[in-house]
CSV table of C-alpha atoms in Angstrom, one decimal:
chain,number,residue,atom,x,y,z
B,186,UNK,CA,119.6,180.3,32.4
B,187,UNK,CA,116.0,180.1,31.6
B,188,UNK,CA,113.5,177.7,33.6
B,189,UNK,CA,111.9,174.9,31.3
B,190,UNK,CA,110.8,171.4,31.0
B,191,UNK,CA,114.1,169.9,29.7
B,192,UNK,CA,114.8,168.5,33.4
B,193,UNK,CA,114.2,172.2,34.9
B,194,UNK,CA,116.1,173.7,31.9
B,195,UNK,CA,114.5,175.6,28.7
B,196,UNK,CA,113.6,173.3,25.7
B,197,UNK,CA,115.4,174.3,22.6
B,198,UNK,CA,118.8,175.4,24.4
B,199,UNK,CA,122.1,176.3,23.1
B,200,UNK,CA,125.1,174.2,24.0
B,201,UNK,CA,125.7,171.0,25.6
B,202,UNK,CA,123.3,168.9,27.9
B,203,UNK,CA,124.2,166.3,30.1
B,204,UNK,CA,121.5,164.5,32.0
B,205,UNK,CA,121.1,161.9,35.1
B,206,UNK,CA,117.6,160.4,33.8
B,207,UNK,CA,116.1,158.7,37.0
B,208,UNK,CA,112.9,157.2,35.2
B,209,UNK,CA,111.9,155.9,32.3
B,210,UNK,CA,109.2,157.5,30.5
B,211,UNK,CA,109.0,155.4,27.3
B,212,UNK,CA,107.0,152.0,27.4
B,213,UNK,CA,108.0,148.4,26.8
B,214,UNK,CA,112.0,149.9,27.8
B,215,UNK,CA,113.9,146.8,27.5
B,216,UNK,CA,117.7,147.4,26.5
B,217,UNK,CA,117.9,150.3,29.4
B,218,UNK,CA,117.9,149.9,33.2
B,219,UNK,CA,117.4,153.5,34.5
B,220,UNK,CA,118.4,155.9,36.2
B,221,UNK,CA,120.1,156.3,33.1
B,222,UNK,CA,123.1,159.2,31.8
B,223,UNK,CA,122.7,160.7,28.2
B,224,UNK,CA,124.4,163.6,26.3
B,225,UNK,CA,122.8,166.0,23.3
B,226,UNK,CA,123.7,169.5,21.7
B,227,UNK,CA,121.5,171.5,20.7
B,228,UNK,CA,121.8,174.9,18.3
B,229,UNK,CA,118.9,175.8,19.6
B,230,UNK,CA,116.7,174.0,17.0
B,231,UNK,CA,116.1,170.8,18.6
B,232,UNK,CA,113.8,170.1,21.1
B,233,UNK,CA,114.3,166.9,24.3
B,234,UNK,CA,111.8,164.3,24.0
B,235,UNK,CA,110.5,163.0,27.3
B,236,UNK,CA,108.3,161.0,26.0
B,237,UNK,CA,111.0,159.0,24.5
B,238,UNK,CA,113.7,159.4,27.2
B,239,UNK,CA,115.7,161.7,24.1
B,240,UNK,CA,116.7,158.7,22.6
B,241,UNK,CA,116.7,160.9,19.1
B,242,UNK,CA,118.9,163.3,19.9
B,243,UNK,CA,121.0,161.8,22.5
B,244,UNK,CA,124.9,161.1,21.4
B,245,UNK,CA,125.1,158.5,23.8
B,246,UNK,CA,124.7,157.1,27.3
B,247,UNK,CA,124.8,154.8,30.2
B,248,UNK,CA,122.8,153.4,33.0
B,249,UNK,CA,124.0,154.9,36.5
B,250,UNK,CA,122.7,153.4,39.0
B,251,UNK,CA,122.8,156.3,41.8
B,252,UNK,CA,120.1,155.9,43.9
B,253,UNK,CA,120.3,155.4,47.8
B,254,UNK,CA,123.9,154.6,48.3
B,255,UNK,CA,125.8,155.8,51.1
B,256,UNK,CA,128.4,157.6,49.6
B,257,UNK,CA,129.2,160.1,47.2
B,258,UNK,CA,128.9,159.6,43.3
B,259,UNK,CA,130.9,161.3,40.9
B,260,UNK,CA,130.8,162.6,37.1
B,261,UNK,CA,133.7,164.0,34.9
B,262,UNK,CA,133.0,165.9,31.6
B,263,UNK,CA,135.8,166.3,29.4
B,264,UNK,CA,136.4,168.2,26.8
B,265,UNK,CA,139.2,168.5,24.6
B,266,UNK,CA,140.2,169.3,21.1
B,267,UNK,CA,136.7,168.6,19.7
B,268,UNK,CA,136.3,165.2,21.8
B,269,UNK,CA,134.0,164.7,24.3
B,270,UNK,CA,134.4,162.3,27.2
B,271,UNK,CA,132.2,161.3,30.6
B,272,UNK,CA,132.9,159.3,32.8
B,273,UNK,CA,131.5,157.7,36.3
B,274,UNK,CA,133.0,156.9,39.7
B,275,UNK,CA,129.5,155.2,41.2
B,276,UNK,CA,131.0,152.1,42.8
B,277,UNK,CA,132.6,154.1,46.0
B,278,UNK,CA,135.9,152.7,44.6
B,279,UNK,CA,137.4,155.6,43.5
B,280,UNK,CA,137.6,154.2,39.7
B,281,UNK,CA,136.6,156.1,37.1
B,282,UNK,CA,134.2,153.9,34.2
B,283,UNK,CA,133.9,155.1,30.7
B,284,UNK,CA,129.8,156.0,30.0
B,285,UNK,CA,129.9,158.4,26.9
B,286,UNK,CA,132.8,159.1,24.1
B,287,UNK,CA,132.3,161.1,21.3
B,288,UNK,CA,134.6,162.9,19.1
B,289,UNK,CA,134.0,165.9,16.5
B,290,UNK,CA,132.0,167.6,19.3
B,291,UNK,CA,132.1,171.3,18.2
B,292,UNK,CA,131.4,173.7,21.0
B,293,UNK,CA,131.7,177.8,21.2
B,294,UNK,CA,133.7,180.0,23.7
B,295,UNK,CA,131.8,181.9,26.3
B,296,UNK,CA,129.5,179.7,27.6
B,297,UNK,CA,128.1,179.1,31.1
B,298,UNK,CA,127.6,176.3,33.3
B,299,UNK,CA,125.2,175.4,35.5
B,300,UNK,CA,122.6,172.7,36.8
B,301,UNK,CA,118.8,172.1,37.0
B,302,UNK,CA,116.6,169.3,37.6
B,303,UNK,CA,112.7,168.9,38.1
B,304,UNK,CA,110.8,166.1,39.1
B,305,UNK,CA,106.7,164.7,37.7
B,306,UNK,CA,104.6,163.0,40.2
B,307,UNK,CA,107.5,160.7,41.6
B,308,UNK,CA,110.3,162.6,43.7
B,309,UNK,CA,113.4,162.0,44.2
B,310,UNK,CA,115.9,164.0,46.5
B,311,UNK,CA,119.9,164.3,44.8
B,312,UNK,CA,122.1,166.5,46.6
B,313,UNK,CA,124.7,168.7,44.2
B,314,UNK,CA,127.7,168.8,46.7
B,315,UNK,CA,129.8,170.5,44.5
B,316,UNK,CA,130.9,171.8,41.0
B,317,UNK,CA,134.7,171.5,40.0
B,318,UNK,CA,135.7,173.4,37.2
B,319,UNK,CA,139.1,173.1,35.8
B,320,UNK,CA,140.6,174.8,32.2
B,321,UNK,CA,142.7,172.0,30.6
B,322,UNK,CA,146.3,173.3,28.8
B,323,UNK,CA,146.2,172.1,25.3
B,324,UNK,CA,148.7,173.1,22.6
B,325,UNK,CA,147.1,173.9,19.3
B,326,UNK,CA,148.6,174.7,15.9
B,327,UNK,CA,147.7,178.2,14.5
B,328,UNK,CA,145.0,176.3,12.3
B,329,UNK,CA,143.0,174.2,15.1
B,330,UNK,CA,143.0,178.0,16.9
B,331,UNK,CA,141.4,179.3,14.2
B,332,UNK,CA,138.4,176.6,13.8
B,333,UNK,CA,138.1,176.6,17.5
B,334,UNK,CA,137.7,180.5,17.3
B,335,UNK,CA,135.4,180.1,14.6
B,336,UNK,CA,133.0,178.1,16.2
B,337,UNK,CA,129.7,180.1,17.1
B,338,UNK,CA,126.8,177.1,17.0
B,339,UNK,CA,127.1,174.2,18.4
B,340,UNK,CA,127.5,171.0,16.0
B,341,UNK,CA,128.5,167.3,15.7
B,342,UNK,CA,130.5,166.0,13.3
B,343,UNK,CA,128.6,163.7,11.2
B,344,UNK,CA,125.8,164.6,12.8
B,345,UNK,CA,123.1,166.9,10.8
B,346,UNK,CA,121.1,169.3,12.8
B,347,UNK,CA,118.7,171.9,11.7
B,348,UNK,CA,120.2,174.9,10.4
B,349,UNK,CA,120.2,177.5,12.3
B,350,UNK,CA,121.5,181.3,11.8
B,351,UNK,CA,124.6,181.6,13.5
B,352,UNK,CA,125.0,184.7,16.2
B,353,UNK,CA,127.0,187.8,14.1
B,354,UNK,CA,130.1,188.3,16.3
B,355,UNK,CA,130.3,191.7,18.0
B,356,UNK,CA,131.0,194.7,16.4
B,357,UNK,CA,134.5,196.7,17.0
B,358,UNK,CA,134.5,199.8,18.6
B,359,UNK,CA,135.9,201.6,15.2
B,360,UNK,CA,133.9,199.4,13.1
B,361,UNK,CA,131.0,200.9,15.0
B,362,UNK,CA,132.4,204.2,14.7
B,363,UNK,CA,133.2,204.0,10.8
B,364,UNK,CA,129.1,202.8,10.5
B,365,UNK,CA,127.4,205.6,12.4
B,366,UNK,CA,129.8,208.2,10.5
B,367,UNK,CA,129.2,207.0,7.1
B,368,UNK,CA,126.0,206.8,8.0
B,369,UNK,CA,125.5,210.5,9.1
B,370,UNK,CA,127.5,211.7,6.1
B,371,UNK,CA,125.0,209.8,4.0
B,372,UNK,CA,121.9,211.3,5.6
B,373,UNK,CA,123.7,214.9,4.9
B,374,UNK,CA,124.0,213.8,1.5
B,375,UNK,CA,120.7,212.7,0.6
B,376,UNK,CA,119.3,216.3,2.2
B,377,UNK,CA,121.3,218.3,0.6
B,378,UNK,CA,120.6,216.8,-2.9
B,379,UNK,CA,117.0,216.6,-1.7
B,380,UNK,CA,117.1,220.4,-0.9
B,381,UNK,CA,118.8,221.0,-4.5
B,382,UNK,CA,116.1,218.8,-6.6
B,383,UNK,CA,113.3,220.7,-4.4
B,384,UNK,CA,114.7,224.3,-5.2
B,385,UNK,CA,115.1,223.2,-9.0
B,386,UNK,CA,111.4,222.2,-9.2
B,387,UNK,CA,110.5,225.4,-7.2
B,388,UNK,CA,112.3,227.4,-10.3
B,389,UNK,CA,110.4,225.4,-13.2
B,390,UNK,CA,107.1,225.6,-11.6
B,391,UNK,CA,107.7,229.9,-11.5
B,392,UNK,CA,108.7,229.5,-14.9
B,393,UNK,CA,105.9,227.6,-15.8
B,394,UNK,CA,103.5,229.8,-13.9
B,395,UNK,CA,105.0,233.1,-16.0
């Protein structure tokens, strides 16, 4: 995790973003009461407009409003077989309400989480009480394995981002083995047929010379 100005995050990240918005930063905002939930992925080409509250990157959203309330607020991120669901518990009624769904959400393996926030020249104080992380069981056939494995940017279905190069996947320990090898045997080669061609013009410049 790098430090940035994406709501204490680095601009231009990899992965999914999730983000409790508490002001508005855009002018003349009518059709949104704040503090305000959005979601964006990123490849790593995109960068968060603050100016404009994200609004052009941002899959979706909902106003939350979370500030002083005397009891705890809650947010569930879901995500399963490509569809992405977050939900609220804000009321202190222990009922969950539906803020973003989107589905063809593409995201790798081996990601982290983790949480930032920052604040401009009004400050608010929200208290992270804690994380929950939980692995879902989901049954796939051999085929949705294989596209989920294959994953190595994140993407949106019908949703075009700027292309980015997408991340080689780690060599094998043989396949790194079998490069170096051929690569030493090729080295060898070219000296030895550099040694021969040099010997050969040694012998017709004598030749010449007599």
């Amino acid at each position: 995790m790098q430090p940035g100005p994406v709501f204490g995050n680095m601009d231009k990240f990899v992965g999914l973003g999730v983000f409790v918005d508490t002001y508005p930063n855009e002018e003349k905002q009518q059709e949104r009461v704040f503090p305000y939930i959005s979601a964006m992925v990123n490849n790593g080409s995109l960068s968060y407009d603050h100016e404009r509250d994200g609004r052009p990157t941002e899959l979706g959203g909902c106003t939350a409003i979370v500030r002083n309330l005397h009891y705890d607020t809650f947010l569930v991120i879901r995500y399963v077989k490509r569809h992405l669901t977050i939900m609220m518990d804000i009321d202190g009624k222990h009922e969950w309400r539906d803020c973003i769904e989107v589905p063809g959400v593409r995201l790798p393996r081996g990601y982290y989480f983790g949480t930032s926030s920052i604040t401009g020249d009004l400050s608010d104080n929200h208290d992270l009480v804690s994380l929950k992380l939980f692995e879902l069981t989901v049954e796939r056939t051999p085929e949705e394995e294989k596209l989920h494995r294959d994953v190595f940017l994140p993407s949106v279905d019908n949703m075009k981002l700027p292309a980015m190069t997408a991340p080689l996947p780690p060599l094998s320990g043989l396949a790194l083995f079998l490069i170096v090898f051929f690569s030493l045997v090729f080295s060898v080669f070219a000296i030895v047929i550099g040694i021969i061609l040099y010997n050969k013009w040694q012998e017709q410049s004598r030749k010449r010379f007599y």
